[in-house]
Short mmCIF file of C-alpha atoms in Angstrom, two decimals:
data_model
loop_
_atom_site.label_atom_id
_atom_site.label_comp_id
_atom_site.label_asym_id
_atom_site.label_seq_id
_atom_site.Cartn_x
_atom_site.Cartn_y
_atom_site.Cartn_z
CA UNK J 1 49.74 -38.69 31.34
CA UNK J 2 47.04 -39.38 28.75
CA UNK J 3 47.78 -42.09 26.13
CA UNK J 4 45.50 -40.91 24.09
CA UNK J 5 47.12 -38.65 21.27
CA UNK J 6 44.57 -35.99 20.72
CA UNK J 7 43.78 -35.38 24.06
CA UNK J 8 47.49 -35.22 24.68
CA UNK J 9 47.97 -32.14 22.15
CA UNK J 10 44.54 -30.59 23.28
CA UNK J 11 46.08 -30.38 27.00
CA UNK J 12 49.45 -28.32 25.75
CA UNK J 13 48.29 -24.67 26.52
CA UNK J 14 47.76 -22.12 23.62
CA UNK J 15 49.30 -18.99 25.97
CA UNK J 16 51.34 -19.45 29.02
CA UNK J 17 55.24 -17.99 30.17
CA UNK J 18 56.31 -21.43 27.55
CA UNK J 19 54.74 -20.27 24.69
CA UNK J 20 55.62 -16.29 25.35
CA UNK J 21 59.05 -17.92 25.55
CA UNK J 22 59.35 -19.87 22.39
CA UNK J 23 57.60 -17.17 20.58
CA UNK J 24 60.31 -14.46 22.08
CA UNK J 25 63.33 -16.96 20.72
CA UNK J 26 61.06 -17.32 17.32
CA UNK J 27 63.32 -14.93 15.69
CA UNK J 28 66.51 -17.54 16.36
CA UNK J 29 64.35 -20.03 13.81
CA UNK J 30 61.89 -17.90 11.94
CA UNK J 31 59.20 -19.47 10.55
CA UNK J 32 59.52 -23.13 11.78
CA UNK J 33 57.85 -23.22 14.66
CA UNK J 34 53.70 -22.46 15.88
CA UNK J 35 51.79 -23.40 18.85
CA UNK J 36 50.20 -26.79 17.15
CA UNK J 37 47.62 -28.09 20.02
CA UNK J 38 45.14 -29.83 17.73
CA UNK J 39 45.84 -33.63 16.71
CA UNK J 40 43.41 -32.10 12.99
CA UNK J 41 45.71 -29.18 12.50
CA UNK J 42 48.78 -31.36 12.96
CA UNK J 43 48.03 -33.44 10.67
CA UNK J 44 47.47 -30.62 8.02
CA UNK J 45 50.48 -29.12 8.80
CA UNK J 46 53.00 -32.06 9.02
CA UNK J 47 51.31 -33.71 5.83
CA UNK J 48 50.07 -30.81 3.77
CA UNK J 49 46.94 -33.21 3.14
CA UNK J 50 43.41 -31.33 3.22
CA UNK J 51 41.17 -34.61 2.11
CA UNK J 52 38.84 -34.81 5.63
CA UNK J 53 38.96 -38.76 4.75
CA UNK J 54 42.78 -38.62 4.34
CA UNK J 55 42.83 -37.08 7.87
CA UNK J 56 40.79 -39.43 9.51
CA UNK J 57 42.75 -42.13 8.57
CA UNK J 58 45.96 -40.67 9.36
CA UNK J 59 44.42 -39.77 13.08
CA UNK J 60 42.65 -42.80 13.28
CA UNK J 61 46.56 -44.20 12.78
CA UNK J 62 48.64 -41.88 14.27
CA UNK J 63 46.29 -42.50 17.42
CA UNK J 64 46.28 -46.45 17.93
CA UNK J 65 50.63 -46.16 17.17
CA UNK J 66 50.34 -43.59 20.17
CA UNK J 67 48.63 -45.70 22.70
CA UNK J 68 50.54 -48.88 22.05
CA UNK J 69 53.22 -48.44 24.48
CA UNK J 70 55.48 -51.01 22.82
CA UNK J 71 55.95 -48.30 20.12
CA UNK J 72 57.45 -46.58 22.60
CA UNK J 73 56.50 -42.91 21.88
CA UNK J 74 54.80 -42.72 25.63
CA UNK J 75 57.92 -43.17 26.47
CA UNK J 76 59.37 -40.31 24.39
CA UNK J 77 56.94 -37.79 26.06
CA UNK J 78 57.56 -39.12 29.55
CA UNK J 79 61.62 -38.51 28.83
CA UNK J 80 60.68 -34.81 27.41
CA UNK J 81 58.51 -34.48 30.87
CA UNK J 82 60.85 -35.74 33.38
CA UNK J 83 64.13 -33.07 31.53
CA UNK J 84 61.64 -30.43 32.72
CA UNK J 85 60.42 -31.50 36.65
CA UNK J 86 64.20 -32.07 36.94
CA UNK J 87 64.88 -28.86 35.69
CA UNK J 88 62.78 -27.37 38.41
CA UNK J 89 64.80 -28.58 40.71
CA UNK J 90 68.33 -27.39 38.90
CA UNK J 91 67.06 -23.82 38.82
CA UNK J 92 66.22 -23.61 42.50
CA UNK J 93 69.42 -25.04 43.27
CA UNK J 94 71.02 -22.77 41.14
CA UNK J 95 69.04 -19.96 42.58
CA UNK J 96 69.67 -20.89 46.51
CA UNK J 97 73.47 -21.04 45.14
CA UNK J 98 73.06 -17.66 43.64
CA UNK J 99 71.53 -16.47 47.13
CA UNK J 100 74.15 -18.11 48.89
CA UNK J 101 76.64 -15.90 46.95
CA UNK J 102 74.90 -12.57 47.35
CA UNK J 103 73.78 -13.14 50.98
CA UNK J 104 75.57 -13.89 54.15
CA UNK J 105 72.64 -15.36 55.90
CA UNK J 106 72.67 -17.39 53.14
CA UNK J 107 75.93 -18.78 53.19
CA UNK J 108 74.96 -22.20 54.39
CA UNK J 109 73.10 -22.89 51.09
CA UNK J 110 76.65 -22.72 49.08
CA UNK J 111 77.77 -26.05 50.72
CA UNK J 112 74.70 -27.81 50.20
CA UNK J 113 74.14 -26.91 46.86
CA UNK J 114 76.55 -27.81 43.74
CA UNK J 115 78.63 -24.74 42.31
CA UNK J 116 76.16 -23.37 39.60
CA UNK J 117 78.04 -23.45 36.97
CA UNK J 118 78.69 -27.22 37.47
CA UNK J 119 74.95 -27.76 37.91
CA UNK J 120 74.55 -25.48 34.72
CA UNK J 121 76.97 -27.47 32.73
CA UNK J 122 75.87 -30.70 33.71
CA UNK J 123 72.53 -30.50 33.28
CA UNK J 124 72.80 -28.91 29.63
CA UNK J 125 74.84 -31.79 28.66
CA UNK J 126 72.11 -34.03 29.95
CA UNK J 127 69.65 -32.42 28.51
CA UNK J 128 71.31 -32.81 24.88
CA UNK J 129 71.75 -36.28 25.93
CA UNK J 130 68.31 -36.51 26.27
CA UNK J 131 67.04 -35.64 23.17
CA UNK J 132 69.48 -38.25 21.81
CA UNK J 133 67.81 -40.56 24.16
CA UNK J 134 64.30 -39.54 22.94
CA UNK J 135 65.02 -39.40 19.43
CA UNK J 136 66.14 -42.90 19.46
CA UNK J 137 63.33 -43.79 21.17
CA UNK J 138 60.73 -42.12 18.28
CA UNK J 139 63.16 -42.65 14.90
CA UNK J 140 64.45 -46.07 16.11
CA UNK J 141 68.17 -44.92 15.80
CA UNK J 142 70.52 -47.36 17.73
CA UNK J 143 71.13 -45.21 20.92
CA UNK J 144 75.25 -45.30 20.23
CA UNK J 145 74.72 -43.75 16.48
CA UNK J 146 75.36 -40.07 17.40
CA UNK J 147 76.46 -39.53 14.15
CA UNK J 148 73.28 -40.71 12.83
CA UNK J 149 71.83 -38.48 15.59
CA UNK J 150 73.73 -35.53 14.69
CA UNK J 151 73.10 -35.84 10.94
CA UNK J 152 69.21 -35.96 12.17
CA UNK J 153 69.73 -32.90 14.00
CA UNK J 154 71.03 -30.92 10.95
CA UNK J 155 68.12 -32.18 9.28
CA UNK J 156 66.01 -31.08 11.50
CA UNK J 157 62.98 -28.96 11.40
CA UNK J 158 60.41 -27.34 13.55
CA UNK J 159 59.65 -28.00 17.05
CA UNK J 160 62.94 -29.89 17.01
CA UNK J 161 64.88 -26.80 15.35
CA UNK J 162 62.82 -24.13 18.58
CA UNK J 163 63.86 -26.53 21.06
CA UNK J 164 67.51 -26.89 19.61
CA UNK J 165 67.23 -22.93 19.91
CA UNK J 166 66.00 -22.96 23.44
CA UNK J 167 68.06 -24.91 24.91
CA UNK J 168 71.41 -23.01 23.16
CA UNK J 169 69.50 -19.13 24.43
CA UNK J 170 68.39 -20.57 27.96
CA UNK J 171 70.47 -23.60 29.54
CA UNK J 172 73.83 -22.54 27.17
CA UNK J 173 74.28 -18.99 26.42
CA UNK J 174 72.73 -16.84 28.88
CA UNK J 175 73.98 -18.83 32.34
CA UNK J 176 77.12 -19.27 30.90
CA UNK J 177 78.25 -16.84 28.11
CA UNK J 178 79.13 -17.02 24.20
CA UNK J 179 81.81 -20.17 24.78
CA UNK J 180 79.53 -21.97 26.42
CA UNK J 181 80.39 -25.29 24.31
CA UNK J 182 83.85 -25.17 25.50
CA UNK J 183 82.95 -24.58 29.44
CA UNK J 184 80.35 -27.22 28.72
CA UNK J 185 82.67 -30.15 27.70
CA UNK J 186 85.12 -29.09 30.06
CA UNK J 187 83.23 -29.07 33.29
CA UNK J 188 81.67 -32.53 32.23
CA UNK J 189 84.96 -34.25 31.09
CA UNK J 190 86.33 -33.05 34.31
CA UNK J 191 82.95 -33.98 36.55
CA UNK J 192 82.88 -36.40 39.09
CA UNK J 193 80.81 -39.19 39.21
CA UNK J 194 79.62 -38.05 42.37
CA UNK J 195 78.82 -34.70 40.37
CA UNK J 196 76.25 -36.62 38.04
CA UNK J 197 74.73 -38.21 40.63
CA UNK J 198 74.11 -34.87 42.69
CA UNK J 199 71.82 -33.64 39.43
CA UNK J 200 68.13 -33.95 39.91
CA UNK J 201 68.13 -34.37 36.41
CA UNK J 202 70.50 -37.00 36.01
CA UNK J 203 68.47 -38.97 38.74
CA UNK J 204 65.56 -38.83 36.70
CA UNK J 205 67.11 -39.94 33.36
CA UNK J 206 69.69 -41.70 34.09
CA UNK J 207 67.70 -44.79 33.19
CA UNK J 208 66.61 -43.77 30.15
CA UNK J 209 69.84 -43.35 28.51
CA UNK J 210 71.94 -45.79 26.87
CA UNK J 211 75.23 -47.41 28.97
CA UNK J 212 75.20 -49.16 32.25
CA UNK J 213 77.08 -47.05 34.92
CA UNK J 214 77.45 -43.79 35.66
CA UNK J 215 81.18 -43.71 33.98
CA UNK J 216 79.53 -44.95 30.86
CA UNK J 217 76.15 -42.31 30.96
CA UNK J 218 79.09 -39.83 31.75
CA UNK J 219 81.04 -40.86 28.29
CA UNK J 220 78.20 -40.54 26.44
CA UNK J 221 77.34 -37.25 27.62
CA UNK J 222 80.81 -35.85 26.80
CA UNK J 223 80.86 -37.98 23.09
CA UNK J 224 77.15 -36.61 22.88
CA UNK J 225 77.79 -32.71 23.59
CA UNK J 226 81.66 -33.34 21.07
CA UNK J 227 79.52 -34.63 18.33
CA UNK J 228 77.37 -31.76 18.70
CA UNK J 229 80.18 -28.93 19.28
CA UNK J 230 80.74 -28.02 15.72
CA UNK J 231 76.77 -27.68 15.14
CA UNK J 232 75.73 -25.86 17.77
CA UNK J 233 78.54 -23.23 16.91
CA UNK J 234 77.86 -22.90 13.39
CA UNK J 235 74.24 -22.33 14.63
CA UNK J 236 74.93 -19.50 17.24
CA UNK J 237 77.17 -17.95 14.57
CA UNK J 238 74.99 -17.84 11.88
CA UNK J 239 72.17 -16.83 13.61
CA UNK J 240 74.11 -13.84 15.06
CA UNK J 241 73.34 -14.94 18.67
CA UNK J 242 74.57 -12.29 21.07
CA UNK J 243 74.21 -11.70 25.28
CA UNK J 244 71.74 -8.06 24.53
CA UNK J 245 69.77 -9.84 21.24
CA UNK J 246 68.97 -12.88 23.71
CA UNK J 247 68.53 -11.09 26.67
CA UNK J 248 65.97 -8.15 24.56
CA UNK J 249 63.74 -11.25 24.30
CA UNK J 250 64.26 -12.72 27.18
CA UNK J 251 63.28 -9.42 29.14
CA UNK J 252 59.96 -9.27 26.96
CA UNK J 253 59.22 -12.47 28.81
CA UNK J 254 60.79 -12.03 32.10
CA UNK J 255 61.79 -9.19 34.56
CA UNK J 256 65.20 -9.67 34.66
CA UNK J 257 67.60 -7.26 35.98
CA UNK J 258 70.34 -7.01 33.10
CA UNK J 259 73.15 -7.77 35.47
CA UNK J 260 72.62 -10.87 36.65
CA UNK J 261 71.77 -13.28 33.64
CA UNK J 262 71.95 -16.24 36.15
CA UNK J 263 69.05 -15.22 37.51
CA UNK J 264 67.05 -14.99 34.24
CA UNK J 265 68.02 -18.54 33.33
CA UNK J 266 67.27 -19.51 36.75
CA UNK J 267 63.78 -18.21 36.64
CA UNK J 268 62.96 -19.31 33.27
CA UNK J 269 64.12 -23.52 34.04
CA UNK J 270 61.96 -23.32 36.99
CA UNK J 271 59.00 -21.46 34.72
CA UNK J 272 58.82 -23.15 31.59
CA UNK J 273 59.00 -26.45 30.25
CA UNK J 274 59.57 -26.24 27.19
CA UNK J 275 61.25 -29.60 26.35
CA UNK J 276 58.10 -31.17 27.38
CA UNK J 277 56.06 -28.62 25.22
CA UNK J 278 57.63 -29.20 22.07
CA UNK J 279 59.17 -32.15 22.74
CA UNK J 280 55.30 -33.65 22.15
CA UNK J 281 54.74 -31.52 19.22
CA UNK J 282 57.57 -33.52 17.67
CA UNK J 283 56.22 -36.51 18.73
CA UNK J 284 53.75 -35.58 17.41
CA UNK J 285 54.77 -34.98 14.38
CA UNK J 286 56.73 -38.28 13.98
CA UNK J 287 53.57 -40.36 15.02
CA UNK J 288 51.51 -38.74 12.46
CA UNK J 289 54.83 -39.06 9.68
CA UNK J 290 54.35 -42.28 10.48
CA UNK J 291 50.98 -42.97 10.55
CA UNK J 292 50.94 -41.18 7.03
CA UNK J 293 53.65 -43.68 5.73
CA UNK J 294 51.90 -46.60 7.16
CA UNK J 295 47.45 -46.10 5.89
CA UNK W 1 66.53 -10.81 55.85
CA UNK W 2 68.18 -11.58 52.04
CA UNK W 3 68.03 -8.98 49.61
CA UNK W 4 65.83 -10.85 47.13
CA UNK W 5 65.84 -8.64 43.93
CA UNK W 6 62.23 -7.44 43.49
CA UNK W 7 62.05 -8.15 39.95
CA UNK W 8 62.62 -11.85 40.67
CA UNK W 9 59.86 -11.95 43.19
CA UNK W 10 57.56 -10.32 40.27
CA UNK W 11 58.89 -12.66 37.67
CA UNK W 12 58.18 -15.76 40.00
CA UNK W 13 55.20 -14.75 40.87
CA UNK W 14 54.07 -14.32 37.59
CA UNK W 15 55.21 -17.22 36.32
CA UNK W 16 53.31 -19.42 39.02
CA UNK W 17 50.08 -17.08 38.08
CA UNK W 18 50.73 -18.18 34.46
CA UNK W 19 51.75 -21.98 34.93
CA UNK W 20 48.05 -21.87 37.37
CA UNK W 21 46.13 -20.49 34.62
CA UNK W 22 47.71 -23.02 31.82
CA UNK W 23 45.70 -25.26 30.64
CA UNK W 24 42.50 -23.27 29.26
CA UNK W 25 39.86 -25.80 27.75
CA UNK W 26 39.53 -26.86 24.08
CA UNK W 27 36.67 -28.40 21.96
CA UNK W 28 35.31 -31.35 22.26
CA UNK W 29 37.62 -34.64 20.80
CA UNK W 30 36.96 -35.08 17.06
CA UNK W 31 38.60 -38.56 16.95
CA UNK W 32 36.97 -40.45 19.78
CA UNK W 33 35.38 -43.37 17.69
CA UNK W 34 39.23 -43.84 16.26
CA UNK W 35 40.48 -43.90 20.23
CA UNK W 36 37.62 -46.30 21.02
CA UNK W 37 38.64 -48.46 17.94
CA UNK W 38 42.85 -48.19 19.28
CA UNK W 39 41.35 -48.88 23.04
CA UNK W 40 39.72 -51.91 21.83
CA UNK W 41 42.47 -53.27 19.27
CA UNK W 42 44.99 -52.42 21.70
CA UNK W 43 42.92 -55.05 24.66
CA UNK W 44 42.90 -57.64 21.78
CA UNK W 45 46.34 -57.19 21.15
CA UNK W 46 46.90 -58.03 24.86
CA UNK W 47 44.80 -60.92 25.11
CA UNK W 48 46.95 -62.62 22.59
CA UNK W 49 49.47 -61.70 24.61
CA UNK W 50 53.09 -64.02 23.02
CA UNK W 51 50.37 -64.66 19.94
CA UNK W 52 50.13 -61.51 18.84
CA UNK W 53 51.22 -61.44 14.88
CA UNK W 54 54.85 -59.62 15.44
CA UNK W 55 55.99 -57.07 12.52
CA UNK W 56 59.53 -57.83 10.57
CA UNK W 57 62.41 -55.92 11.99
CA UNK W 58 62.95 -52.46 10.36
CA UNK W 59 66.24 -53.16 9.88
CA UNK W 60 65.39 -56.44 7.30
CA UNK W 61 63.56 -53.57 5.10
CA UNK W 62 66.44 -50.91 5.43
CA UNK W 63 67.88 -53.13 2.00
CA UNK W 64 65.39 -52.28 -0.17
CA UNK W 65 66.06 -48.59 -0.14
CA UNK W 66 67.91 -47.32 -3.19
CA UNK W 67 70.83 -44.78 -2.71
CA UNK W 68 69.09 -42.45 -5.16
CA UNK W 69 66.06 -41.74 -6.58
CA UNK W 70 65.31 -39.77 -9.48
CA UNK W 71 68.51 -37.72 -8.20
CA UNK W 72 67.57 -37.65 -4.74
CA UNK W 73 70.07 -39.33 -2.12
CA UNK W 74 68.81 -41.15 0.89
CA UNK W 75 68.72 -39.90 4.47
CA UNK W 76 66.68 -42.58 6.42
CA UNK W 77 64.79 -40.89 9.18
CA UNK W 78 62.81 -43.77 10.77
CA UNK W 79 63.48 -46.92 11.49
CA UNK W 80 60.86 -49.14 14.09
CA UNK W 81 59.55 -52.42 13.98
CA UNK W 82 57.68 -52.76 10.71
CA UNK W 83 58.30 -49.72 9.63
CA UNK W 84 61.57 -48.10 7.78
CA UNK W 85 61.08 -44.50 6.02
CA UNK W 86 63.89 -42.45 4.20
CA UNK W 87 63.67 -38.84 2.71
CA UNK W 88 65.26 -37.73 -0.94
CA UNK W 89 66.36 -34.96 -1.57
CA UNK W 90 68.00 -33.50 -4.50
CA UNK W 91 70.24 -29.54 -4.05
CA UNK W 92 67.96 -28.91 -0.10
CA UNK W 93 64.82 -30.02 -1.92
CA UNK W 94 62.59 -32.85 -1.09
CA UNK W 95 62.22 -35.12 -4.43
CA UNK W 96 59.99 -37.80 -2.03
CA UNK W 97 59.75 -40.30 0.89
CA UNK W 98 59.61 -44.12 0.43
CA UNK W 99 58.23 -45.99 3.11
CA UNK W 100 57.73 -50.02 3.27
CA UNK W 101 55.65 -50.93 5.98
CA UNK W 102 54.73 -54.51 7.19
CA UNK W 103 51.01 -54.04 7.62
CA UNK W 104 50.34 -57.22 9.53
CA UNK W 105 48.61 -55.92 12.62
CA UNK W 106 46.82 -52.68 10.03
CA UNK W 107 44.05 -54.12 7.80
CA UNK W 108 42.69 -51.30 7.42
CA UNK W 109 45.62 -50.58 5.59
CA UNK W 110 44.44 -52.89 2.79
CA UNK W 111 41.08 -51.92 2.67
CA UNK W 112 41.89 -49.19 -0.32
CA UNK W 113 43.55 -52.26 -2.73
CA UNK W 114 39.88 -53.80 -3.02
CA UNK W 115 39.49 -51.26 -5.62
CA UNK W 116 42.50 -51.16 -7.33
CA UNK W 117 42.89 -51.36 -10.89
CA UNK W 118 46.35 -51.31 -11.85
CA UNK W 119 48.96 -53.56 -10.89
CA UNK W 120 53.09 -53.56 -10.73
CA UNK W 121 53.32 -57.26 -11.86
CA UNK W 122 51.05 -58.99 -9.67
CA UNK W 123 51.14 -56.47 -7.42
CA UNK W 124 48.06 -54.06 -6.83
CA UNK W 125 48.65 -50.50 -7.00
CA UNK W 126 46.77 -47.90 -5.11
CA UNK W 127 46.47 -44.32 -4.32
CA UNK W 128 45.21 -42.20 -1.40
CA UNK W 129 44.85 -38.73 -1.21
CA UNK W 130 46.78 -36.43 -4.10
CA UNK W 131 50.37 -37.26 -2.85
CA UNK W 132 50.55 -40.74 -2.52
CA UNK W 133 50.89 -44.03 -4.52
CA UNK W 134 51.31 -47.55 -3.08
CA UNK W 135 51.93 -51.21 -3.31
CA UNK W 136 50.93 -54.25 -1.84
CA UNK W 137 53.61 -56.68 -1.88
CA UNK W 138 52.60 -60.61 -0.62
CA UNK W 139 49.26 -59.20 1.21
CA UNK W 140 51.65 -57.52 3.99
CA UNK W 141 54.14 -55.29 3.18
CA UNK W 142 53.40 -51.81 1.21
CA UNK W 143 55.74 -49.98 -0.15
CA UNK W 144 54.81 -46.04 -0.76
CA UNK W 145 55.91 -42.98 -2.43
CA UNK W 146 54.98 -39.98 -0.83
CA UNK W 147 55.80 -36.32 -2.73
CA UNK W 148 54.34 -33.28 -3.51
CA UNK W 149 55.55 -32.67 -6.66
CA UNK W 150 56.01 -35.90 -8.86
CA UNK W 151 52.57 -37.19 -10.54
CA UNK W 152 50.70 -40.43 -9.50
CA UNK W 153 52.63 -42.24 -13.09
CA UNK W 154 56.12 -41.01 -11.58
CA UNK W 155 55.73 -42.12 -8.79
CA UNK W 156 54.69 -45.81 -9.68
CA UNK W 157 57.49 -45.34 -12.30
CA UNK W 158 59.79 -45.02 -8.41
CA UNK W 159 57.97 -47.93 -6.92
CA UNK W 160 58.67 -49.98 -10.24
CA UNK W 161 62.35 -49.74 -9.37
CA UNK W 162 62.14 -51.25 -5.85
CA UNK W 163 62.76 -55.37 -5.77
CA UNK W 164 59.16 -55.87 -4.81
CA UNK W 165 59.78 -59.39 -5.96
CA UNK W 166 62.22 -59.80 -3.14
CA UNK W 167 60.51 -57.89 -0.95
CA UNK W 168 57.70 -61.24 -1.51
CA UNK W 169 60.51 -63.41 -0.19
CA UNK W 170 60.54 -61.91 3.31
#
């Protein structure tokens, strides 16, 4: 991946099945959220400045930050990239396990695969996890402050606010219904270690989240996805969030039988990647913040 | 055979067509001479290598951000090497950020006090752009005020307040 800031927002694609996605879920966070993919517009849009010298120096900035690795925001985007190639792997999983169930000559693929809604359950919680994980690793937050995280997340706006939305509509409520926050905690309280360690996505990250062992990655999961409980209900309740409102977008996207919402959530974490998408818009966005606090 | 539903054949198909086709091509860079300048500053930085001048921990800054300003309470929002920045906000609304920065390894940074005219005790003042006023504490660390609606006098009137004196100790 490029190191080089603007080159890294030019390569983000201005129409693909991501984009049709976010823009579907727009209506869950209406108005924060458009397709930024030009290091000159973000500026103007995260600083509001319109001076072309102002924005020079704020690129010129924002761009040396970006390719010093000890700053650490490479390492942001590489998190946001790795939640989605694991993901890929999670939704075929999911999908052979959803074979397995419909198909006897499929049958096989149920003992190889974990049950879905484990993998489902799981891998949300990780997901959450890492955006803790990458938010520290942008804002500088020490990686155990999940209240400071969670205060953060209240706070915040934009790309973080679609992606907040994205993940509730697509990894929460449509695999595994409206109390998905309570089959969430339960499934990873009760997870075995062996269960973590069977996600591709856990494989991937593992490293990159605070705590030594697996037991420990495991607690902070749980403390991560408790902390966030109370949010992420007020959110789905306030926005209204229900199975046919979700789905109506969803199907604008993706030819989903109604029936089988498994499959739809399937189809769209193998499709899209939309952590990695906006998850370097934010970046982004905090480089440049930065960079505008610092010339 | 399995009974694949044919709507998830079309939907995978078209959603390898439309990862294949991602990707369409932009303009041409308008900030390559600043990624040549980073490329370069970034090889000198790792020539120094252990010599390199190291930026004050964010956390040694963190003290010099009042609890309030003009009715705004604090929500810090970043806090790196060198670098703290907190938000204000007063009933949802943003009053203004205030951001110190240790500038050490960012002349450029001090380029725009060359100019400057006023001064917040021996401290040059300076401004950049219609939002922001600044201050150049000891030749290293700047402390800014960043909002869109206070004027350039309120917010040196904010920057007054902060213990730039003890900010010169660090």
């Amino acid at each position: 991946m490029t190191n080089n800031l603007e080159e890294l927002l030019s390569s983000l694609p201005e129409s693909n099945m991501t984009v049709r996605l976010l823009n579907g879920l727009d209506y869950l966070v209406p108005g924060e959220w458009t397709n930024i993919t030009s290091l000159h517009l973000a500026i103007r849009e995260a600083t509001g400045e319109g001076e072309e010298d102002v924005i020079g120096a704020i690129a010129g900035r924002a761009i040396e930050l970006y390719m010093d690795p000890d700053n650490g925001y490479q390492r942001a985007v590489s998190l946001y990239s790795l939640v989605d190639s694991a993901s890929t792997f999670a939704g075929f999983t999911s999908l052979a396990g959803k074979l397995g169930e419909d198909v006897e000559w499929l049958g096989f693929l149920q003992n190889v695969t974990p049950k879905v809604e484990t993998t489902q359950a799981i891998d949300a919680g990780l997901k959450l996890a890492c955006e803790l994980g990458a938010f520290c690793i942008t804002n500088g937050l020490p990686g155990d402050s999940i209240g400071d995280f969670m205060g953060a997340v209240a706070n915040s706006a934009k790309e973080d606010k679609m992606r907040l939305a994205a993940w509730i509509a697509c990894d929460c409520f449509l695999p595994l219904g409206p109390d998905f926050m309570l089959k969430i905690i339960s499934t990873v309280e009760s997870a075995a270690e062996s269960d973590f360690m069977q996600s591709g996505l856990f494989q991937r990250v593992a490293d990159f989240l605070p705590g030594g062992g697996v037991a420990e990655k495991k607690d902070l999961v749980t403390n991560n996805l408790k902390a966030a409980e109370g949010y992420v209900n007020g959110f789905v309740a306030e926005k209204g969030m229900s199975h046919e409102g979700v789905l109506a977008k969803i199907k604008e996207v993706i030819d989903v039988n109604e029936d089988r919402l498994d499959y739809a959530a399937a189809v769209i974490d193998m499709s899209t990647n939309y952590f990695l998408h906006t998850g370097t818009q934010s970046v982004a966005r905090r480089v440049i913040t930065r960079a505008y606090g610092e010339i | 055979m399995p009974k694949i539903p044919s709507s998830m054949l079309a939907a995978l198909l078209s959603a390898t067509l439309l990862l294949a086709s991602a990707g369409c091509k932009k303009d041409e860079p308008q900030f390559a001479d600043a990624a040549a300048a980073a490329e370069k500053k970034l090889e000198e930085k790792k020539a120094l290598g252990e010599n390199a001048p190291k930026e004050i921990e964010g956390k040694k800054l963190n003290a010099f951000f009042p609890e309030e300003l003009e009715g705004g309470k604090r929500t810090f929002t970043t806090e790196k090497p060198g670098y703290v920045e907190a938000k204000y906000a007063k009933d949802g609304k943003d009053v203004c950020v205030l951001t110190i920065a240790d500038i050490v390894d960012n002349a450029d940074s001090k380029d725009k006090y060359a100019k400057s005219t006023e001064k917040i005790g021996e401290f040059p003042v300076a401004t950049f752009g219609k939002k922001q006023t600044m201050v150049l504490v000891k030749d290293r660390y700047q402390a800014k005020i960043i909002s869109d609606t206070l004027t350039h006098e309120q917010r040196k009137a904010i920057l007054e307040k902060i213990d730039l004196k003890k900010i010169a100790t660090l």
